Amino acid sequence: VSSDGQTWTFRLRAEVWSDGLPLTAEDFVYSFRRILNPKTAAKYASILYPIKNARGVNQGALGPEALGVHALDARTLEIALEQPTPYFLQLLTHITCQPVPKHVIERVGDAWVKAGTMVTNGPYILAEWTPNSRIKLVKNPRYHDAANVKTNIVYYLPLSDAAIELKRYRAGEIDITDSVPPREVHKLQAEFGAAMRVYPYLRSDYVLVNVNMKPFDDLRVREALSLAIDREVIANQILAAGQVPAYGFLPPGVANYPLHAELALKYLAPDARLQRARALLAGAGFGSAHPLRATYRYADSVEARAVAIALQAMWKRIGVEIELLNSEGRIHYNALRSQDFQLARANWIADYNDPDNFLFLFRSSSGGMNYTKYSNPQFDTVMDEASWTMDLAKRSGLLREAEAILMRDEPIIPLYFGSYRQLVT
């Protein structure tokens, strides 16, 4: 790493693709240029904006050759950054940074993802992909650490019903499931013992508010909706599977972030919260004669459905009438990307362990990742300053300031921090 923190040079292993051809630095150059090419339309492209000229390339202002990723020789890769980025090694573990096989894509185009055509540099090869049935992976003998890959064949089953998945686990038809209904955890711990595992998770669950739609452009309305939610009840009684009530956006355990920003309502008594919520709604023009009516979207699951019903009841206490709209996950997130919502459930699971991976979602430049289209120049300025700050303590303070701005503006309403639940044979 250069002394100014802006140039990173990597020496690659003498590694090969699963078809035996060498994996080279040029493969990485090709892969970074490809994912940032606006024609690729990669939804996650903005996560790579710390790389020099990545934003300009992704937005079509610069050609791909301007990207700060270069092959110095076959096994030496150089990446130049826009500014010092303390979390850059963490970022490189993200899927957007993994290489794809240039020699295959240039030959067959989009068909490179098909079984029998796809080549990888990972521990497995795609042997079979039967839609709505199964994916079969087989061990890649050319993987650089193949000697330590102990499982020769892996099957993934696309199961969308958690109850059916649990039934098949009980029958011994699957070995691992992480679709464990939260209300079942204690019973499953008694039934399966240590096989039922619950872990802390870098996951934040929250309500999105469409701040570009009336009356949700009114901060009083957003604050009232937040005040009406009893997070303790949702986390500890309705879900009760290791979730933690959320009064900020970033979950506990985020690296280099010891002090989190929180909503002031945390320190109000429940009755005082409801009283203030009703007063705010009245100030915004809503009351018993003219109640606030809204829709709440969520992607259907046992957990999301339970939370939606709870929110509907909690908002009713302040005179807000909510219609619940549930849909399959893909339809739900398409609606979020097109801003076809008033209130909607969302969650974010860390791609790498750094505060920036949560807060970047609300930068004005985050495009399709910023579902609320929230834009605050003050927030952006603080985030930019944090991007240039190499002192981790000072950077943490700036990021906390950014989180505080976000909590003050409330384009989102935090609900709880998630847990990871897994049954493992």
XYZ file of C-alpha atoms in Angstrom:
425
model
C 0.000 0.000 0.000
C 1.403 3.414 -0.942
C 2.207 5.906 1.825
C -0.823 8.052 0.922
C -3.131 5.005 1.067
C -4.352 5.511 -2.491
C -2.484 2.834 -4.463
C -2.734 -0.875 -3.665
C -0.552 -3.415 -5.466
C -1.341 -7.136 -5.373
C 0.852 -10.081 -6.330
C -1.395 -12.909 -7.503
C -0.937 -16.620 -6.846
C 0.031 -18.821 -9.799
C -3.581 -19.950 -10.114
C -5.740 -21.351 -12.923
C -9.385 -21.307 -13.903
C -11.319 -24.565 -13.602
C -10.673 -25.213 -17.314
C -6.914 -25.047 -16.724
C -6.175 -21.644 -18.290
C -4.143 -19.197 -16.164
C -5.936 -16.658 -13.975
C -4.156 -13.361 -14.646
C -4.227 -9.752 -13.508
C -5.896 -8.923 -16.829
C -8.904 -11.035 -15.755
C -9.372 -8.705 -12.790
C -9.011 -5.608 -14.968
C -11.625 -7.000 -17.360
C -13.965 -7.933 -14.496
C -13.841 -4.516 -12.812
C -14.382 -2.733 -16.121
C -17.248 -5.053 -17.020
C -19.218 -4.602 -13.793
C -18.796 -0.801 -13.902
C -19.780 -0.555 -17.565
C -23.204 1.178 -17.566
C -24.384 -1.343 -20.194
C -23.944 -4.126 -17.619
C -26.434 -2.273 -15.362
C -25.009 -3.888 -12.224
C -27.149 -2.838 -9.255
C -24.154 -3.029 -6.912
C -21.747 -1.004 -9.051
C -21.734 2.031 -6.751
C -20.100 0.004 -3.988
C -16.890 0.210 -6.080
C -16.826 4.004 -6.292
C -13.769 4.236 -3.990
C -11.759 3.048 -7.037
C -10.356 5.912 -9.093
C -12.758 7.046 -11.839
C -15.235 4.252 -11.021
C -18.119 6.680 -10.689
C -17.311 8.376 -14.032
C -17.034 5.025 -15.808
C -20.250 3.709 -14.282
C -22.172 6.871 -15.191
C -20.856 6.861 -18.772
C -18.765 10.036 -18.449
C -15.468 8.131 -18.860
C -14.410 5.152 -20.921
C -13.559 1.840 -19.175
C -9.826 2.352 -19.774
C -9.945 5.328 -17.359
C -10.703 3.009 -14.421
C -7.910 2.899 -11.856
C -7.323 -0.859 -12.191
C -4.252 -1.981 -14.159
C -2.306 -5.152 -14.893
C 1.392 -4.360 -14.449
C 2.189 -7.874 -15.633
C 0.384 -11.221 -15.700
C 0.522 -11.626 -11.914
C 0.688 -8.031 -10.641
C -2.492 -5.997 -10.200
C -2.525 -2.311 -9.256
C -5.656 -0.541 -7.982
C -5.709 3.249 -7.565
C -8.302 4.832 -5.288
C -10.053 8.187 -5.258
C -9.062 8.687 -1.624
C -7.600 6.641 1.241
C -10.079 3.868 2.020
C -9.284 2.102 5.318
C -11.817 -0.665 4.649
C -10.583 -1.463 1.126
C -9.387 -5.000 1.935
C -12.798 -5.717 3.458
C -14.449 -4.339 0.321
C -12.431 -6.694 -1.886
C -14.189 -9.681 -0.288
C -17.465 -8.511 -1.864
C -18.919 -10.388 -4.841
C -18.491 -7.364 -7.136
C -14.706 -7.758 -6.816
C -14.535 -11.417 -7.853
C -13.047 -12.156 -11.268
C -15.072 -13.552 -14.154
C -13.557 -15.505 -17.067
C -12.875 -13.066 -19.887
C -11.936 -15.847 -22.315
C -15.323 -17.565 -21.839
C -17.537 -14.455 -21.778
C -15.970 -13.073 -24.949
C -16.601 -16.404 -26.664
C -20.181 -17.219 -25.584
C -21.578 -13.989 -24.048
C -24.344 -14.367 -21.491
C -24.315 -18.151 -21.913
C -21.129 -18.246 -19.804
C -23.292 -18.834 -16.703
C -24.668 -22.173 -17.938
C -23.670 -25.490 -16.421
C -20.949 -27.081 -18.486
C -19.848 -23.666 -19.793
C -19.127 -21.674 -16.638
C -15.564 -21.788 -15.374
C -14.543 -20.550 -11.925
C -11.473 -20.106 -9.758
C -13.322 -21.219 -6.607
C -13.609 -24.574 -4.828
C -16.566 -25.786 -6.901
C -17.760 -26.088 -10.502
C -21.386 -25.678 -11.602
C -22.355 -29.156 -12.803
C -26.124 -28.812 -13.030
C -28.722 -26.037 -12.767
C -32.320 -27.189 -13.055
C -34.671 -24.224 -12.531
C -37.042 -24.659 -9.583
C -35.437 -28.006 -8.790
C -31.769 -27.923 -7.765
C -28.246 -26.659 -8.333
C -25.446 -29.197 -8.242
C -21.834 -28.237 -7.565
C -18.858 -30.570 -7.805
C -15.396 -30.090 -6.356
C -12.954 -28.183 -8.568
C -9.748 -30.253 -8.668
C -7.778 -27.247 -9.951
C -8.723 -25.021 -6.985
C -5.550 -23.777 -5.286
C -6.591 -25.266 -1.912
C -8.443 -28.335 -3.224
C -6.736 -30.599 -0.683
C -8.721 -28.941 2.094
C -12.116 -29.079 0.347
C -13.739 -32.022 2.138
C -17.154 -32.144 0.447
C -17.102 -33.409 -3.131
C -20.698 -32.635 -4.145
C -23.101 -29.954 -2.909
C -26.777 -29.619 -3.809
C -28.711 -26.371 -3.324
C -32.497 -26.686 -3.243
C -34.656 -23.602 -4.020
C -37.185 -23.889 -1.197
C -39.389 -20.841 -0.645
C -41.552 -22.136 2.207
C -39.797 -22.165 5.595
C -42.252 -24.726 7.030
C -41.594 -27.158 4.184
C -37.861 -26.581 4.513
C -38.008 -27.396 8.234
C -40.053 -30.521 7.499
C -37.442 -31.710 4.993
C -34.659 -31.013 7.486
C -36.454 -33.147 10.073
C -36.767 -35.912 7.468
C -33.026 -35.803 6.807
C -33.479 -34.608 3.209
C -31.367 -31.469 3.714
C -28.334 -30.911 5.934
C -28.365 -27.146 6.492
C -31.136 -24.579 6.559
C -31.096 -20.938 7.598
C -34.835 -20.438 6.961
C -35.738 -20.963 10.602
C -38.975 -19.221 11.685
C -38.108 -17.001 14.662
C -40.994 -18.261 16.806
C -39.726 -21.839 16.392
C -36.210 -21.259 17.746
C -36.768 -22.232 21.386
C -38.709 -25.357 20.446
C -36.033 -26.346 17.928
C -33.284 -25.814 20.493
C -35.073 -28.287 22.752
C -35.540 -30.710 19.837
C -32.129 -30.510 18.152
C -29.821 -29.117 20.832
C -26.571 -27.645 19.493
C -27.681 -28.178 15.879
C -29.987 -25.156 16.331
C -27.587 -22.220 16.205
C -28.342 -18.535 16.786
C -25.668 -15.947 16.010
C -25.420 -12.162 16.244
C -25.730 -10.706 12.759
C -24.634 -7.503 11.059
C -28.166 -6.924 9.863
C -30.462 -3.933 10.217
C -34.242 -4.201 9.646
C -36.153 -0.989 9.069
C -39.099 0.773 7.441
C -38.416 2.757 4.290
C -40.335 6.009 3.935
C -40.891 7.500 0.498
C -39.727 11.025 1.332
C -40.604 12.230 -2.185
C -44.298 11.487 -1.721
C -46.779 13.551 0.298
C -47.381 13.507 3.237
C -44.183 11.552 3.928
C -42.069 14.493 2.834
C -43.164 16.047 6.150
C -40.705 15.189 8.936
C -43.521 15.403 11.500
C -45.287 12.477 9.837
C -42.122 10.377 9.691
C -41.290 11.101 13.324
C -44.828 10.263 14.445
C -44.698 6.890 12.691
C -41.364 6.143 14.370
C -42.614 7.177 17.834
C -45.579 4.803 17.602
C -43.432 1.687 17.172
C -42.648 -0.401 20.252
C -39.352 -1.957 19.210
C -38.988 -3.874 22.463
C -42.232 -5.728 21.817
C -41.289 -6.537 18.215
C -37.779 -7.803 19.035
C -38.374 -9.494 22.380
C -41.954 -10.772 22.180
C -43.120 -11.046 18.577
C -39.835 -12.361 17.134
C -37.932 -13.441 20.278
C -35.056 -15.155 18.454
C -32.025 -13.071 19.326
C -33.112 -9.830 17.643
C -32.152 -6.536 19.304
C -34.399 -3.404 19.365
C -32.942 -0.762 17.027
C -32.787 2.938 17.830
C -30.155 3.632 15.188
C -29.251 2.262 11.789
C -25.919 0.513 12.395
C -26.027 -2.761 14.373
C -23.747 -3.600 17.298
C -20.460 -5.207 16.305
C -19.643 -2.978 13.335
C -15.855 -2.612 13.198
C -14.154 0.687 14.041
C -17.434 2.159 15.311
C -17.577 2.103 19.122
C -20.216 4.835 19.628
C -23.486 4.690 17.693
C -26.004 7.462 17.028
C -29.506 6.839 18.400
C -33.021 8.202 18.113
C -33.917 10.521 21.000
C -37.221 8.690 21.444
C -35.338 5.813 23.089
C -35.411 7.762 26.328
C -39.126 8.667 26.243
C -41.700 6.654 28.192
C -44.139 4.691 25.979
C -47.131 6.914 26.795
C -45.090 10.059 26.114
C -44.088 8.665 22.723
C -47.703 8.090 21.714
C -48.772 11.498 22.988
C -46.034 13.220 21.000
C -46.846 11.148 17.895
C -50.501 12.215 17.966
C -49.492 15.863 18.425
C -47.109 15.704 15.464
C -49.793 14.167 13.245
C -52.255 16.840 14.338
C -49.727 19.509 13.422
C -49.390 17.883 10.000
C -53.173 18.016 9.498
C -54.202 14.499 10.529
C -56.626 13.414 13.231
C -59.772 11.398 13.879
C -61.748 13.381 11.282
C -58.957 13.132 8.741
C -56.850 10.051 9.492
C -53.575 9.303 7.738
C -54.085 6.358 5.404
C -51.113 4.581 3.857
C -49.882 1.300 2.413
C -47.068 -0.781 3.843
C -45.245 -3.148 1.487
C -43.282 -6.208 2.571
C -41.770 -9.304 0.987
C -43.749 -12.252 2.283
C -42.164 -14.392 4.996
C -43.189 -15.571 8.454
C -41.031 -12.925 10.136
C -42.011 -10.069 7.821
C -45.716 -10.919 8.116
C -45.594 -10.935 11.929
C -43.814 -7.577 11.975
C -46.240 -6.072 9.436
C -49.274 -7.037 11.522
C -47.610 -5.600 14.633
C -46.807 -2.313 12.879
C -50.362 -2.038 11.591
C -51.687 -2.360 15.165
C -49.104 0.040 16.626
C -49.799 2.735 14.033
C -53.539 2.329 14.599
C -52.981 3.540 18.190
C -52.120 6.996 16.824
C -54.962 7.008 14.310
C -53.020 5.822 11.245
C -54.814 3.336 9.014
C -52.466 0.961 7.185
C -53.191 -1.393 4.307
C -50.713 -4.262 4.141
C -49.358 -5.281 0.714
C -47.297 -8.445 0.584
C -45.551 -9.893 -2.462
C -42.799 -12.256 -3.554
C -39.309 -10.918 -2.869
C -38.387 -10.022 -6.442
C -41.621 -8.104 -6.997
C -41.174 -6.321 -3.670
C -37.671 -5.083 -4.441
C -38.627 -4.079 -7.970
C -41.293 -1.885 -6.372
C -38.701 -0.361 -4.049
C -36.293 0.386 -6.896
C -39.067 2.095 -8.865
C -40.250 3.973 -5.741
C -43.665 2.344 -5.971
C -44.273 2.484 -2.201
C -45.313 4.753 0.628
C -43.974 2.716 3.553
C -42.044 -0.508 3.020
C -39.973 -3.039 4.896
C -36.311 -3.481 4.022
C -33.198 -4.869 5.617
C -29.493 -4.610 5.028
C -26.910 -7.291 5.758
C -23.289 -6.168 5.778
C -21.233 -7.022 2.711
C -18.078 -6.187 4.676
C -17.593 -5.125 8.275
C -17.344 -1.345 8.176
C -19.802 1.503 8.937
C -19.503 2.773 5.373
C -21.227 -0.368 4.083
C -24.425 0.685 5.846
C -24.265 4.446 5.497
C -23.308 4.515 1.802
C -26.889 3.433 0.987
C -28.120 6.955 1.662
C -25.567 8.905 -0.301
C -27.120 10.916 -3.108
C -24.807 9.036 -5.496
C -25.931 5.538 -4.508
C -28.477 5.314 -7.308
C -30.731 2.284 -7.206
C -29.445 1.226 -3.793
C -30.953 4.373 -2.240
C -34.587 3.257 -2.372
C -35.936 6.354 -0.593
C -34.011 8.712 -2.921
C -32.981 10.527 0.258
C -30.626 13.407 -0.482
C -28.982 15.682 2.066
C -25.843 17.652 1.052
C -24.758 17.790 4.697
C -24.871 13.993 4.955
C -22.941 13.638 1.684
C -20.297 16.157 2.812
C -19.671 14.355 6.102
C -19.464 11.006 4.307
C -16.985 12.496 1.809
C -14.832 13.839 4.639
C -14.885 10.427 6.335
C -13.727 8.865 3.059
C -10.561 10.962 3.165
C -9.839 10.386 6.857
C -7.212 7.742 7.635
C -7.303 8.239 11.414
C -9.842 5.566 12.456
C -10.994 7.368 15.613
C -11.627 10.623 13.762
C -13.290 8.736 10.927
C -15.579 6.958 13.416
C -16.684 10.339 14.788
C -17.520 11.593 11.314
C -19.496 8.468 10.489
C -21.401 8.790 13.754
C -22.234 12.373 12.730
C -23.543 11.027 9.410
C -25.680 8.420 11.179
C -27.046 11.153 13.480
C -28.071 13.225 10.431
C -29.816 10.181 8.991
C -31.653 9.520 12.260
C -32.661 13.196 12.474
C -34.099 13.211 8.933
C -35.737 9.772 9.289
C -35.986 8.615 5.665
C -35.951 5.222 7.357
C -37.394 4.013 10.656
C -35.144 1.480 12.433
C -36.932 -1.571 13.861
C -34.440 -4.169 15.086
C -31.057 -5.725 14.479
C -31.332 -9.271 13.178
C -30.024 -12.619 14.286
C -28.781 -15.465 12.099
C -30.566 -18.742 12.722
C -29.289 -22.009 11.292
C -29.963 -25.712 11.676
C -26.841 -27.740 10.856
C -26.709 -31.531 10.830
